[in-house]
mmCIF file of C-alpha atoms in Angstrom:
data_model
loop_
_atom_site.group_PDB
_atom_site.id
_atom_site.type_symbol
_atom_site.label_atom_id
_atom_site.label_comp_id
_atom_site.label_asym_id
_atom_site.label_seq_id
_atom_site.Cartn_x
_atom_site.Cartn_y
_atom_site.Cartn_z
ATOM 1 C CA MET E 1 105.532 86.976 73.965
ATOM 2 C CA ASN E 2 103.168 88.679 71.527
ATOM 3 C CA ILE E 3 99.639 87.482 72.339
ATOM 4 C CA ALA E 4 96.280 88.167 70.688
ATOM 5 C CA ILE E 5 93.209 87.691 72.890
ATOM 6 C CA PHE E 6 89.796 87.460 71.190
ATOM 7 C CA SER E 7 86.600 88.252 73.095
ATOM 8 C CA ASP E 8 83.147 89.317 71.907
ATOM 9 C CA CYS E 9 82.695 91.413 75.054
ATOM 10 C CA TYR E 10 85.034 93.889 76.697
ATOM 11 C CA LEU E 11 84.952 97.259 78.445
ATOM 12 C CA PRO E 12 82.715 99.164 79.062
ATOM 13 C CA ILE E 13 80.637 95.973 79.415
ATOM 14 C CA LYS E 14 81.124 94.350 82.804
ATOM 15 C CA ASN E 15 80.738 90.619 83.401
ATOM 16 C CA GLY E 16 82.851 87.646 84.445
ATOM 17 C CA VAL E 17 84.447 87.161 81.014
ATOM 18 C CA VAL E 18 85.400 90.842 80.733
ATOM 19 C CA THR E 19 86.885 90.784 84.242
ATOM 20 C CA SER E 20 88.923 87.682 83.388
ATOM 21 C CA VAL E 21 90.215 89.082 80.067
ATOM 22 C CA LEU E 22 91.025 92.500 81.516
ATOM 23 C CA GLN E 23 92.932 91.040 84.466
ATOM 24 C CA LEU E 24 94.825 88.686 82.147
ATOM 25 C CA LYS E 25 95.836 91.545 79.834
ATOM 26 C CA GLU E 26 97.014 93.768 82.678
ATOM 27 C CA GLY E 27 98.826 90.940 84.462
ATOM 28 C CA LEU E 28 100.678 89.774 81.346
ATOM 29 C CA GLU E 29 101.664 93.331 80.451
ATOM 30 C CA LYS E 30 103.162 93.794 83.930
ATOM 31 C CA LYS E 31 105.295 90.747 83.170
ATOM 32 C CA GLY E 32 106.591 92.393 79.997
ATOM 33 C CA HIS E 33 104.428 90.641 77.394
ATOM 34 C CA ASN E 34 102.706 92.408 74.508
ATOM 35 C CA VAL E 35 98.932 91.782 74.577
ATOM 36 C CA LEU E 36 96.434 92.799 71.901
ATOM 37 C CA ILE E 37 92.689 92.507 72.511
ATOM 38 C CA ILE E 38 90.522 91.864 69.449
ATOM 39 C CA THR E 39 86.931 92.711 70.348
ATOM 40 C CA ILE E 40 83.898 94.717 69.211
ATOM 41 C CA GLU E 41 82.925 98.363 69.098
ATOM 42 C CA VAL E 42 80.433 99.551 71.713
ATOM 43 C CA PRO E 43 78.169 102.508 70.870
ATOM 44 C CA ASN E 44 79.143 105.816 72.527
ATOM 45 C CA TYR E 45 82.420 104.383 73.835
ATOM 46 C CA ASP E 46 85.688 105.870 72.579
ATOM 47 C CA GLU E 47 88.667 103.523 72.763
ATOM 48 C CA THR E 48 91.954 105.077 73.915
ATOM 49 C CA ASP E 49 94.111 101.950 74.302
ATOM 50 C CA GLN E 50 96.233 101.403 71.177
ATOM 51 C CA ASN E 51 96.400 97.670 71.959
ATOM 52 C CA ILE E 52 92.624 97.231 71.645
ATOM 53 C CA TYR E 53 91.492 96.433 68.088
ATOM 54 C CA ARG E 54 87.724 96.902 67.784
ATOM 55 C CA LEU E 55 85.529 95.534 65.000
ATOM 56 C CA PRO E 56 82.135 96.969 63.994
ATOM 57 C CA SER E 57 79.186 95.324 65.771
ATOM 58 C CA ILE E 58 75.415 95.015 65.704
ATOM 59 C CA TYR E 59 72.933 94.447 68.515
ATOM 60 C CA SER E 60 72.287 90.758 69.210
ATOM 61 C CA GLY E 61 68.925 91.142 70.952
ATOM 62 C CA LEU E 62 70.367 89.617 74.157
ATOM 63 C CA GLY E 63 71.064 92.248 76.806
ATOM 64 C CA GLU E 64 74.401 94.045 76.337
ATOM 65 C CA GLN E 65 75.739 91.338 74.038
ATOM 66 C CA ARG E 66 76.647 92.481 70.527
ATOM 67 C CA LEU E 67 77.745 90.565 67.424
ATOM 68 C CA GLY E 68 80.993 91.455 65.690
ATOM 69 C CA ILE E 69 81.143 92.117 61.954
ATOM 70 C CA ILE E 70 84.336 90.364 60.913
ATOM 71 C CA ASN E 71 86.828 91.688 58.350
ATOM 72 C CA GLN E 72 89.071 88.629 58.459
ATOM 73 C CA GLY E 73 91.649 89.933 55.979
ATOM 74 C CA ALA E 74 92.167 93.160 57.933
ATOM 75 C CA VAL E 75 92.562 91.283 61.227
ATOM 76 C CA ASN E 76 95.015 88.812 59.656
ATOM 77 C CA ARG E 77 97.172 91.608 58.239
ATOM 78 C CA PHE E 78 97.097 93.610 61.466
ATOM 79 C CA LEU E 79 98.203 90.680 63.643
ATOM 80 C CA LYS E 80 100.827 89.510 61.144
ATOM 81 C CA LYS E 81 102.339 92.996 61.270
ATOM 82 C CA LYS E 82 102.323 92.800 65.075
ATOM 83 C CA LYS E 83 104.178 89.446 64.894
ATOM 84 C CA ILE E 84 101.615 87.651 67.026
ATOM 85 C CA GLU E 85 102.916 84.316 68.337
ATOM 86 C CA LEU E 86 99.795 82.906 69.959
ATOM 87 C CA VAL E 87 96.005 83.284 69.827
ATOM 88 C CA HIS E 88 93.836 82.953 72.936
ATOM 89 C CA THR E 89 90.063 82.952 72.360
ATOM 90 C CA HIS E 90 87.436 83.561 75.056
ATOM 91 C CA THR E 91 84.332 83.094 72.918
ATOM 92 C CA GLU E 92 82.857 80.439 70.640
ATOM 93 C CA PHE E 93 81.041 82.969 68.439
ATOM 94 C CA ALA E 94 82.190 85.246 65.584
ATOM 95 C CA LEU E 95 85.260 86.651 67.357
ATOM 96 C CA GLY E 96 86.240 83.117 68.357
ATOM 97 C CA TYR E 97 86.150 81.924 64.748
ATOM 98 C CA CYS E 98 88.067 85.030 63.740
ATOM 99 C CA GLY E 99 90.822 84.037 66.186
ATOM 100 C CA LYS E 100 90.712 80.430 65.020
ATOM 101 C CA THR E 101 91.202 81.550 61.405
ATOM 102 C CA VAL E 102 94.083 83.878 62.352
ATOM 103 C CA ALA E 103 95.895 81.006 64.121
ATOM 104 C CA LYS E 104 95.526 78.789 61.058
ATOM 105 C CA LYS E 105 96.552 81.527 58.623
ATOM 106 C CA LEU E 106 99.650 82.561 60.608
ATOM 107 C CA ASN E 107 100.450 78.970 61.613
ATOM 108 C CA ILE E 108 100.551 79.739 65.342
ATOM 109 C CA PRO E 109 98.978 77.920 68.331
ATOM 110 C CA HIS E 110 95.380 78.519 69.355
ATOM 111 C CA ILE E 111 94.367 78.277 73.034
ATOM 112 C CA HIS E 112 90.742 78.517 74.128
ATOM 113 C CA THR E 113 89.143 79.189 77.521
ATOM 114 C CA THR E 114 85.675 77.759 78.177
ATOM 115 C CA HIS E 115 83.693 80.322 80.176
ATOM 116 C CA THR E 116 80.129 79.173 79.519
ATOM 117 C CA LEU E 117 78.225 75.900 79.124
ATOM 118 C CA TRP E 118 76.075 77.092 76.236
ATOM 119 C CA GLU E 119 73.716 74.116 76.287
ATOM 120 C CA GLU E 120 72.317 75.578 79.539
ATOM 121 C CA TYR E 121 71.427 78.803 77.694
ATOM 122 C CA ARG E 122 69.786 77.398 74.563
ATOM 123 C CA HIS E 123 66.303 78.404 75.819
ATOM 124 C CA TYR E 124 67.113 81.993 74.776
ATOM 125 C CA ILE E 125 67.098 80.959 71.100
ATOM 126 C CA PHE E 126 63.532 80.319 69.882
ATOM 127 C CA ASN E 127 62.639 79.205 73.444
ATOM 128 C CA GLY E 128 65.010 76.280 73.077
ATOM 129 C CA LYS E 129 62.731 74.534 70.576
ATOM 130 C CA LEU E 130 65.261 74.370 67.733
ATOM 131 C CA LEU E 131 68.432 73.563 69.645
ATOM 132 C CA SER E 132 68.924 70.313 71.532
ATOM 133 C CA ARG E 133 71.853 69.649 73.860
ATOM 134 C CA LYS E 134 73.284 67.364 71.202
ATOM 135 C CA MET E 135 73.147 70.125 68.578
ATOM 136 C CA VAL E 136 74.829 72.654 70.874
ATOM 137 C CA ARG E 137 77.615 70.176 71.640
ATOM 138 C CA ARG E 138 78.086 69.545 67.924
ATOM 139 C CA ILE E 139 78.432 73.288 67.272
ATOM 140 C CA ILE E 140 80.966 73.704 70.102
ATOM 141 C CA SER E 141 82.871 70.631 68.888
ATOM 142 C CA MET E 142 83.241 72.186 65.437
ATOM 143 C CA PHE E 143 84.798 75.256 66.997
ATOM 144 C CA LEU E 144 87.167 73.334 69.287
ATOM 145 C CA LYS E 145 88.532 71.141 66.495
ATOM 146 C CA ASN E 146 92.321 71.560 66.113
ATOM 147 C CA VAL E 147 92.664 73.812 69.174
ATOM 148 C CA SER E 148 96.156 73.434 70.714
ATOM 149 C CA MET E 149 94.898 73.478 74.290
ATOM 150 C CA ILE E 150 91.707 74.155 76.240
ATOM 151 C CA ILE E 151 91.786 76.069 79.519
ATOM 152 C CA ALA E 152 89.021 74.999 81.902
ATOM 153 C CA PRO E 153 88.203 77.193 84.924
ATOM 154 C CA SER E 154 86.968 74.188 86.934
ATOM 155 C CA ILE E 155 86.835 70.385 87.076
ATOM 156 C CA LYS E 156 83.328 70.670 85.622
ATOM 157 C CA ALA E 157 84.609 72.437 82.500
ATOM 158 C CA LYS E 158 87.520 69.993 82.223
ATOM 159 C CA LYS E 159 85.189 66.958 82.251
ATOM 160 C CA TYR E 160 82.904 68.607 79.689
ATOM 161 C CA ASN E 161 85.716 69.406 77.261
ATOM 162 C CA GLU E 162 87.463 66.048 77.646
ATOM 163 C CA GLU E 163 84.183 64.373 76.762
ATOM 164 C CA LEU E 164 83.876 66.466 73.594
ATOM 165 C CA PHE E 165 87.497 66.176 72.492
ATOM 166 C CA PRO E 166 89.556 63.630 74.448
ATOM 167 C CA GLU E 167 92.543 64.190 72.141
ATOM 168 C CA ILE E 168 92.915 67.894 73.053
ATOM 169 C CA PRO E 169 94.840 68.613 76.276
ATOM 170 C CA VAL E 170 92.819 70.414 78.950
ATOM 171 C CA GLU E 171 94.383 72.387 81.815
ATOM 172 C CA ILE E 172 92.450 73.677 84.829
ATOM 173 C CA VAL E 173 93.113 77.324 85.667
ATOM 174 C CA ASN E 174 90.714 78.683 88.252
ATOM 175 C CA ASN E 175 89.241 82.147 87.874
ATOM 176 C CA GLY E 176 90.756 84.856 90.029
ATOM 177 C CA ILE E 177 89.840 88.324 91.265
ATOM 178 C CA ASP E 178 92.155 91.316 91.593
ATOM 179 C CA VAL E 179 91.683 92.049 95.291
ATOM 180 C CA THR E 180 93.241 95.519 95.041
ATOM 181 C CA LYS E 181 90.559 96.563 92.554
ATOM 182 C CA PHE E 182 87.631 94.697 94.080
ATOM 183 C CA LYS E 183 88.445 96.138 97.505
ATOM 184 C CA ALA E 184 89.916 99.403 96.235
ATOM 185 C CA LYS E 185 87.659 101.364 98.592
ATOM 186 C CA GLU E 186 87.263 100.372 102.210
ATOM 187 C CA VAL E 187 83.625 99.772 103.114
ATOM 188 C CA THR E 188 82.602 102.056 105.991
ATOM 189 C CA ASP E 189 79.700 101.847 108.427
ATOM 190 C CA GLU E 190 78.288 104.899 106.672
ATOM 191 C CA ASP E 191 78.340 103.067 103.306
ATOM 192 C CA ILE E 192 76.488 100.105 104.815
ATOM 193 C CA ASN E 193 73.967 102.234 106.717
ATOM 194 C CA THR E 194 73.188 104.252 103.564
ATOM 195 C CA LEU E 195 72.353 101.124 101.569
ATOM 196 C CA LYS E 196 70.445 99.517 104.440
ATOM 197 C CA LYS E 197 68.309 102.626 104.686
ATOM 198 C CA LYS E 198 67.755 102.644 100.907
ATOM 199 C CA TYR E 199 66.553 99.034 100.890
ATOM 200 C CA GLU E 200 64.711 99.238 104.251
ATOM 201 C CA ILE E 201 66.931 96.714 106.013
ATOM 202 C CA GLU E 202 66.824 96.939 109.808
ATOM 203 C CA PRO E 203 69.986 96.621 111.981
ATOM 204 C CA THR E 204 68.610 93.390 113.476
ATOM 205 C CA ASP E 205 67.779 91.809 110.102
ATOM 206 C CA LYS E 206 69.879 88.989 108.666
ATOM 207 C CA LEU E 207 70.505 89.220 104.955
ATOM 208 C CA LEU E 208 70.875 86.514 102.324
ATOM 209 C CA ILE E 209 72.377 87.657 99.023
ATOM 210 C CA PHE E 210 72.300 86.379 95.448
ATOM 211 C CA VAL E 211 74.419 88.151 92.827
ATOM 212 C CA GLY E 212 74.154 87.331 89.138
ATOM 213 C CA ARG E 213 71.997 87.298 86.049
ATOM 214 C CA ILE E 214 68.323 87.006 86.959
ATOM 215 C CA GLY E 215 67.625 84.275 84.421
ATOM 216 C CA LYS E 216 66.014 80.867 84.212
ATOM 217 C CA GLU E 217 69.382 79.089 83.937
ATOM 218 C CA LYS E 218 70.386 80.476 87.360
ATOM 219 C CA ARG E 219 67.350 78.779 88.967
ATOM 220 C CA VAL E 220 66.335 82.038 90.656
ATOM 221 C CA GLY E 221 62.701 80.903 90.883
ATOM 222 C CA GLU E 222 63.748 77.757 92.727
ATOM 223 C CA LEU E 223 65.960 79.877 94.991
ATOM 224 C CA LEU E 224 63.009 82.064 95.939
ATOM 225 C CA ASP E 225 60.874 78.989 96.636
ATOM 226 C CA SER E 226 63.621 77.545 98.839
ATOM 227 C CA VAL E 227 64.040 80.617 101.045
ATOM 228 C CA ILE E 228 60.322 81.460 101.418
ATOM 229 C CA PRO E 229 59.779 78.870 104.220
ATOM 230 C CA ILE E 230 62.684 80.400 106.161
ATOM 231 C CA ILE E 231 61.389 83.949 105.695
ATOM 232 C CA GLU E 232 57.805 83.034 106.577
ATOM 233 C CA LYS E 233 59.053 81.503 109.828
ATOM 234 C CA ASP E 234 61.315 84.448 110.680
ATOM 235 C CA LYS E 235 60.501 87.880 109.205
ATOM 236 C CA LYS E 236 63.908 89.151 110.351
ATOM 237 C CA ILE E 237 65.403 87.176 107.450
ATOM 238 C CA LYS E 238 65.595 88.994 104.119
ATOM 239 C CA ILE E 239 67.050 88.114 100.721
ATOM 240 C CA ILE E 240 68.465 90.568 98.206
ATOM 241 C CA PHE E 241 68.686 89.702 94.494
ATOM 242 C CA VAL E 242 71.490 91.765 92.925
ATOM 243 C CA GLY E 243 71.415 91.952 89.147
ATOM 244 C CA ASP E 244 69.119 92.164 86.156
ATOM 245 C CA GLY E 245 67.784 89.689 83.627
ATOM 246 C CA PRO E 246 64.782 88.277 81.773
ATOM 247 C CA ALA E 247 63.317 86.492 84.827
ATOM 248 C CA LEU E 248 63.239 89.596 87.031
ATOM 249 C CA LYS E 249 59.682 90.618 86.162
ATOM 250 C CA ASP E 250 58.217 87.181 86.941
ATOM 251 C CA LEU E 251 60.193 86.990 90.173
ATOM 252 C CA LYS E 252 58.792 90.332 91.350
ATOM 253 C CA THR E 253 55.256 89.164 90.515
ATOM 254 C CA ARG E 254 55.672 86.021 92.610
ATOM 255 C CA VAL E 255 56.989 88.039 95.548
ATOM 256 C CA LYS E 256 53.827 90.173 95.459
ATOM 257 C CA GLU E 257 51.668 87.050 95.359
ATOM 258 C CA PHE E 258 53.380 85.736 98.518
ATOM 259 C CA ASP E 259 53.110 89.189 100.162
ATOM 260 C CA LEU E 260 56.869 89.256 100.817
ATOM 261 C CA ILE E 261 57.739 92.651 99.317
ATOM 262 C CA LYS E 262 59.440 93.795 102.531
ATOM 263 C CA ASN E 263 61.553 90.647 102.770
ATOM 264 C CA VAL E 264 62.626 90.138 99.147
ATOM 265 C CA ILE E 265 64.668 92.991 97.684
ATOM 266 C CA PHE E 266 65.601 93.565 94.029
ATOM 267 C CA THR E 267 68.389 96.005 93.177
ATOM 268 C CA GLY E 268 68.541 95.656 89.404
ATOM 269 C CA PHE E 269 71.944 96.343 87.868
ATOM 270 C CA VAL E 270 74.445 97.982 90.246
ATOM 271 C CA SER E 271 78.103 98.986 89.917
ATOM 272 C CA TRP E 272 80.944 96.745 91.125
ATOM 273 C CA ASP E 273 81.676 99.212 93.969
ATOM 274 C CA THR E 274 78.103 98.935 95.200
ATOM 275 C CA VAL E 275 78.153 95.126 94.907
ATOM 276 C CA HIS E 276 81.176 95.115 97.229
ATOM 277 C CA ILE E 277 79.153 97.006 99.849
ATOM 278 C CA LEU E 278 76.149 94.721 99.397
ATOM 279 C CA TYR E 279 78.342 91.661 99.966
ATOM 280 C CA SER E 280 79.869 93.294 103.046
ATOM 281 C CA MET E 281 76.514 94.004 104.690
ATOM 282 C CA SER E 282 75.129 90.507 104.030
ATOM 283 C CA ASN E 283 75.341 87.356 106.158
ATOM 284 C CA VAL E 284 75.228 84.464 103.650
ATOM 285 C CA PHE E 285 75.667 84.098 99.877
ATOM 286 C CA VAL E 286 73.088 81.754 98.341
ATOM 287 C CA THR E 287 72.559 80.181 94.921
ATOM 288 C CA LEU E 288 70.901 77.102 93.455
ATOM 289 C CA SER E 289 72.412 77.527 89.993
ATOM 290 C CA LEU E 290 73.718 74.404 88.263
ATOM 291 C CA SER E 291 74.723 76.159 85.035
ATOM 292 C CA GLU E 292 78.008 77.710 86.205
ATOM 293 C CA VAL E 293 81.538 76.974 85.007
ATOM 294 C CA HIS E 294 83.461 78.615 87.882
ATOM 295 C CA PRO E 295 81.394 81.468 89.364
ATOM 296 C CA MET E 296 83.180 84.754 89.982
ATOM 297 C CA THR E 297 80.422 85.736 92.405
ATOM 298 C CA LEU E 298 81.404 82.956 94.802
ATOM 299 C CA ILE E 299 84.995 84.231 94.778
ATOM 300 C CA GLU E 300 83.809 87.802 95.400
ATOM 301 C CA ALA E 301 81.496 86.698 98.216
ATOM 302 C CA SER E 302 84.207 84.650 99.921
ATOM 303 C CA MET E 303 86.639 87.580 99.627
ATOM 304 C CA CYS E 304 84.079 89.526 101.661
ATOM 305 C CA GLY E 305 83.984 86.731 104.234
ATOM 306 C CA LEU E 306 80.549 85.348 103.397
ATOM 307 C CA PRO E 307 79.539 81.734 104.122
ATOM 308 C CA LEU E 308 78.367 80.039 100.902
ATOM 309 C CA VAL E 309 75.252 77.862 100.697
ATOM 310 C CA VAL E 310 74.885 76.301 97.239
ATOM 311 C CA ARG E 311 73.753 73.253 95.298
ATOM 312 C CA LYS E 312 76.536 70.684 94.955
ATOM 313 C CA ASP E 313 78.125 71.055 91.521
ATOM 314 C CA ASP E 314 81.568 70.421 90.028
ATOM 315 C CA SER E 315 81.840 74.137 89.230
ATOM 316 C CA CYS E 316 82.307 75.119 92.878
ATOM 317 C CA LEU E 317 83.927 72.152 94.630
ATOM 318 C CA ASP E 318 87.142 74.130 95.136
ATOM 319 C CA LEU E 319 85.274 77.224 96.324
ATOM 320 C CA VAL E 320 82.915 75.639 98.851
ATOM 321 C CA GLU E 321 84.126 73.134 101.431
ATOM 322 C CA HIS E 322 81.149 71.410 103.016
ATOM 323 C CA ASP E 323 80.681 72.259 106.691
ATOM 324 C CA VAL E 324 83.847 74.406 106.581
ATOM 325 C CA ASN E 325 82.858 77.657 104.825
ATOM 326 C CA GLY E 326 79.347 76.660 103.790
ATOM 327 C CA TYR E 327 77.225 73.792 102.521
ATOM 328 C CA LEU E 328 77.186 71.793 99.284
ATOM 329 C CA ASN E 329 73.609 70.530 99.033
ATOM 330 C CA GLU E 330 72.400 67.555 97.018
ATOM 331 C CA THR E 331 68.796 68.834 96.782
ATOM 332 C CA ASP E 332 66.843 72.078 97.104
ATOM 333 C CA ALA E 333 65.180 70.710 100.261
ATOM 334 C CA GLU E 334 68.586 70.046 101.827
ATOM 335 C CA PHE E 335 69.605 73.594 100.861
ATOM 336 C CA THR E 336 66.644 75.014 102.803
ATOM 337 C CA LYS E 337 67.374 72.860 105.846
ATOM 338 C CA ASN E 338 71.074 73.763 106.045
ATOM 339 C CA LEU E 339 70.495 77.447 105.315
ATOM 340 C CA ASP E 340 67.836 77.657 108.036
ATOM 341 C CA ARG E 341 70.239 76.147 110.558
ATOM 342 C CA LEU E 342 73.163 78.355 109.548
ATOM 343 C CA ILE E 343 71.372 81.711 109.463
ATOM 344 C CA HIS E 344 70.192 81.190 113.058
ATOM 345 C CA ASP E 345 73.586 80.090 114.412
ATOM 346 C CA ASP E 346 75.868 83.079 115.042
ATOM 347 C CA TYR E 347 78.821 80.893 116.007
ATOM 348 C CA LEU E 348 78.665 78.945 112.737
ATOM 349 C CA LEU E 349 78.225 82.162 110.731
ATOM 350 C CA LYS E 350 81.401 83.589 112.245
ATOM 351 C CA LYS E 351 83.329 80.319 111.826
ATOM 352 C CA PHE E 352 82.294 79.873 108.184
ATOM 353 C CA SER E 353 82.977 83.545 107.465
ATOM 354 C CA TYR E 354 86.613 83.249 108.552
ATOM 355 C CA ALA E 355 87.090 80.012 106.588
ATOM 356 C CA SER E 356 85.544 81.553 103.473
ATOM 357 C CA PHE E 357 87.937 84.494 103.544
ATOM 358 C CA GLU E 358 90.939 82.179 103.956
ATOM 359 C CA ILE E 359 89.849 79.969 101.037
ATOM 360 C CA SER E 360 89.410 83.046 98.823
ATOM 361 C CA LYS E 361 93.164 83.759 99.014
ATOM 362 C CA ARG E 362 93.753 80.924 96.520
ATOM 363 C CA PHE E 363 91.763 82.706 93.814
ATOM 364 C CA THR E 364 93.748 85.835 93.038
ATOM 365 C CA ALA E 365 94.309 87.434 89.647
ATOM 366 C CA GLU E 366 98.063 87.013 90.161
ATOM 367 C CA ASN E 367 97.756 83.223 90.508
ATOM 368 C CA HIS E 368 95.513 83.122 87.433
ATOM 369 C CA VAL E 369 97.988 85.111 85.295
ATOM 370 C CA ASN E 370 100.991 83.058 86.432
ATOM 371 C CA GLN E 371 99.286 79.795 85.460
ATOM 372 C CA ILE E 372 98.177 81.148 82.073
ATOM 373 C CA GLU E 373 101.693 82.428 81.339
ATOM 374 C CA ASN E 374 103.165 78.981 82.054
ATOM 375 C CA ILE E 375 100.600 77.386 79.724
ATOM 376 C CA TYR E 376 101.493 79.834 76.939
ATOM 377 C CA LYS E 377 105.187 78.920 77.264
ATOM 378 C CA LYS E 378 104.404 75.196 77.317
ATOM 379 C CA VAL E 379 102.127 75.347 74.254
ATOM 380 C CA LEU E 380 104.552 77.497 72.264
ATOM 381 C CA GLU E 381 107.418 75.153 73.026
ATOM 382 C CA GLU E 382 105.478 72.038 71.993
ATOM 383 C CA PHE E 383 104.020 73.753 68.896
ATOM 384 C CA ASN E 384 107.464 74.864 67.695
ATOM 385 C CA LYS E 385 108.816 71.325 68.161
ATOM 386 C CA LYS E 386 106.097 69.993 65.866
#
């Protein structure tokens, strides 16, 4: 098959969408398919892959995210020459519409993967004052119109998309992680001791870890509030926030106000290799986020054998089995109660750790690619019949 994948972020940017697109490209190519990535230029990054078509871009004002400047005619001609059979979009913005237009122009099927529930992020645009949930849904609905199939990473995304467009088929394909890359380097005691020394973590300390964007939508403030009672009761408990984001400054200020600088650690942005070590030296992964679709961080944490303590949400029902590899909590108060019990119970920590690692084996990049490939074949067959 000749496949064109559209994404408004790609290497050297690193996030969940980039990981998913990169793994899909590499996996499909190993199976003999021809995959072209249509994405944006990144300043000071020279592209060497002939199958990556980059469009000019401008800064969006939101972190690393950039906006593509679309030359629709050039993209249409390029992909027609490449005899593209199918378009797969991974964004609802400019590059997504570019892919949508290509599919219509070349009369080929258009598949879309929902990675983000944008109504949970509308506060970044004019503080959320101009965009209501209803307006965001209307915008997304316009984009999804006439899509051949929607790929949903979780039951949460499936329900959301079926509500918007009940006439469009939706298939669940869970996210996956390439274990050989994520665990390319074995974590040694020296690696762990070096980082523990850097962040002033004692051998007898127990470490909670959050990995992700430090933003309002991740409920990082609520997470801090929920672990403070545990830390105040036992100063051997520490939490490390791994990542960067707009809420980081306020979070640091609150930590100073509570005089918990030694117990609450902020790393800022770190490389994937370092994240692997941070997972490996931690005891429990924690999050109160309710804005996820299917969090890659939970897969990464479970691959490192971490128990998972989270708020109950459709995005993670297949990743967290209550009282098996962690806890699905109905409220923030219940989260605090269960986390407090778990972090002080070495038997449960060990039991949940083993279960978490076993569950993670379902979420490999290979499984993800195989399911996507089968969907491509199914959609192409049905589209050609029509």
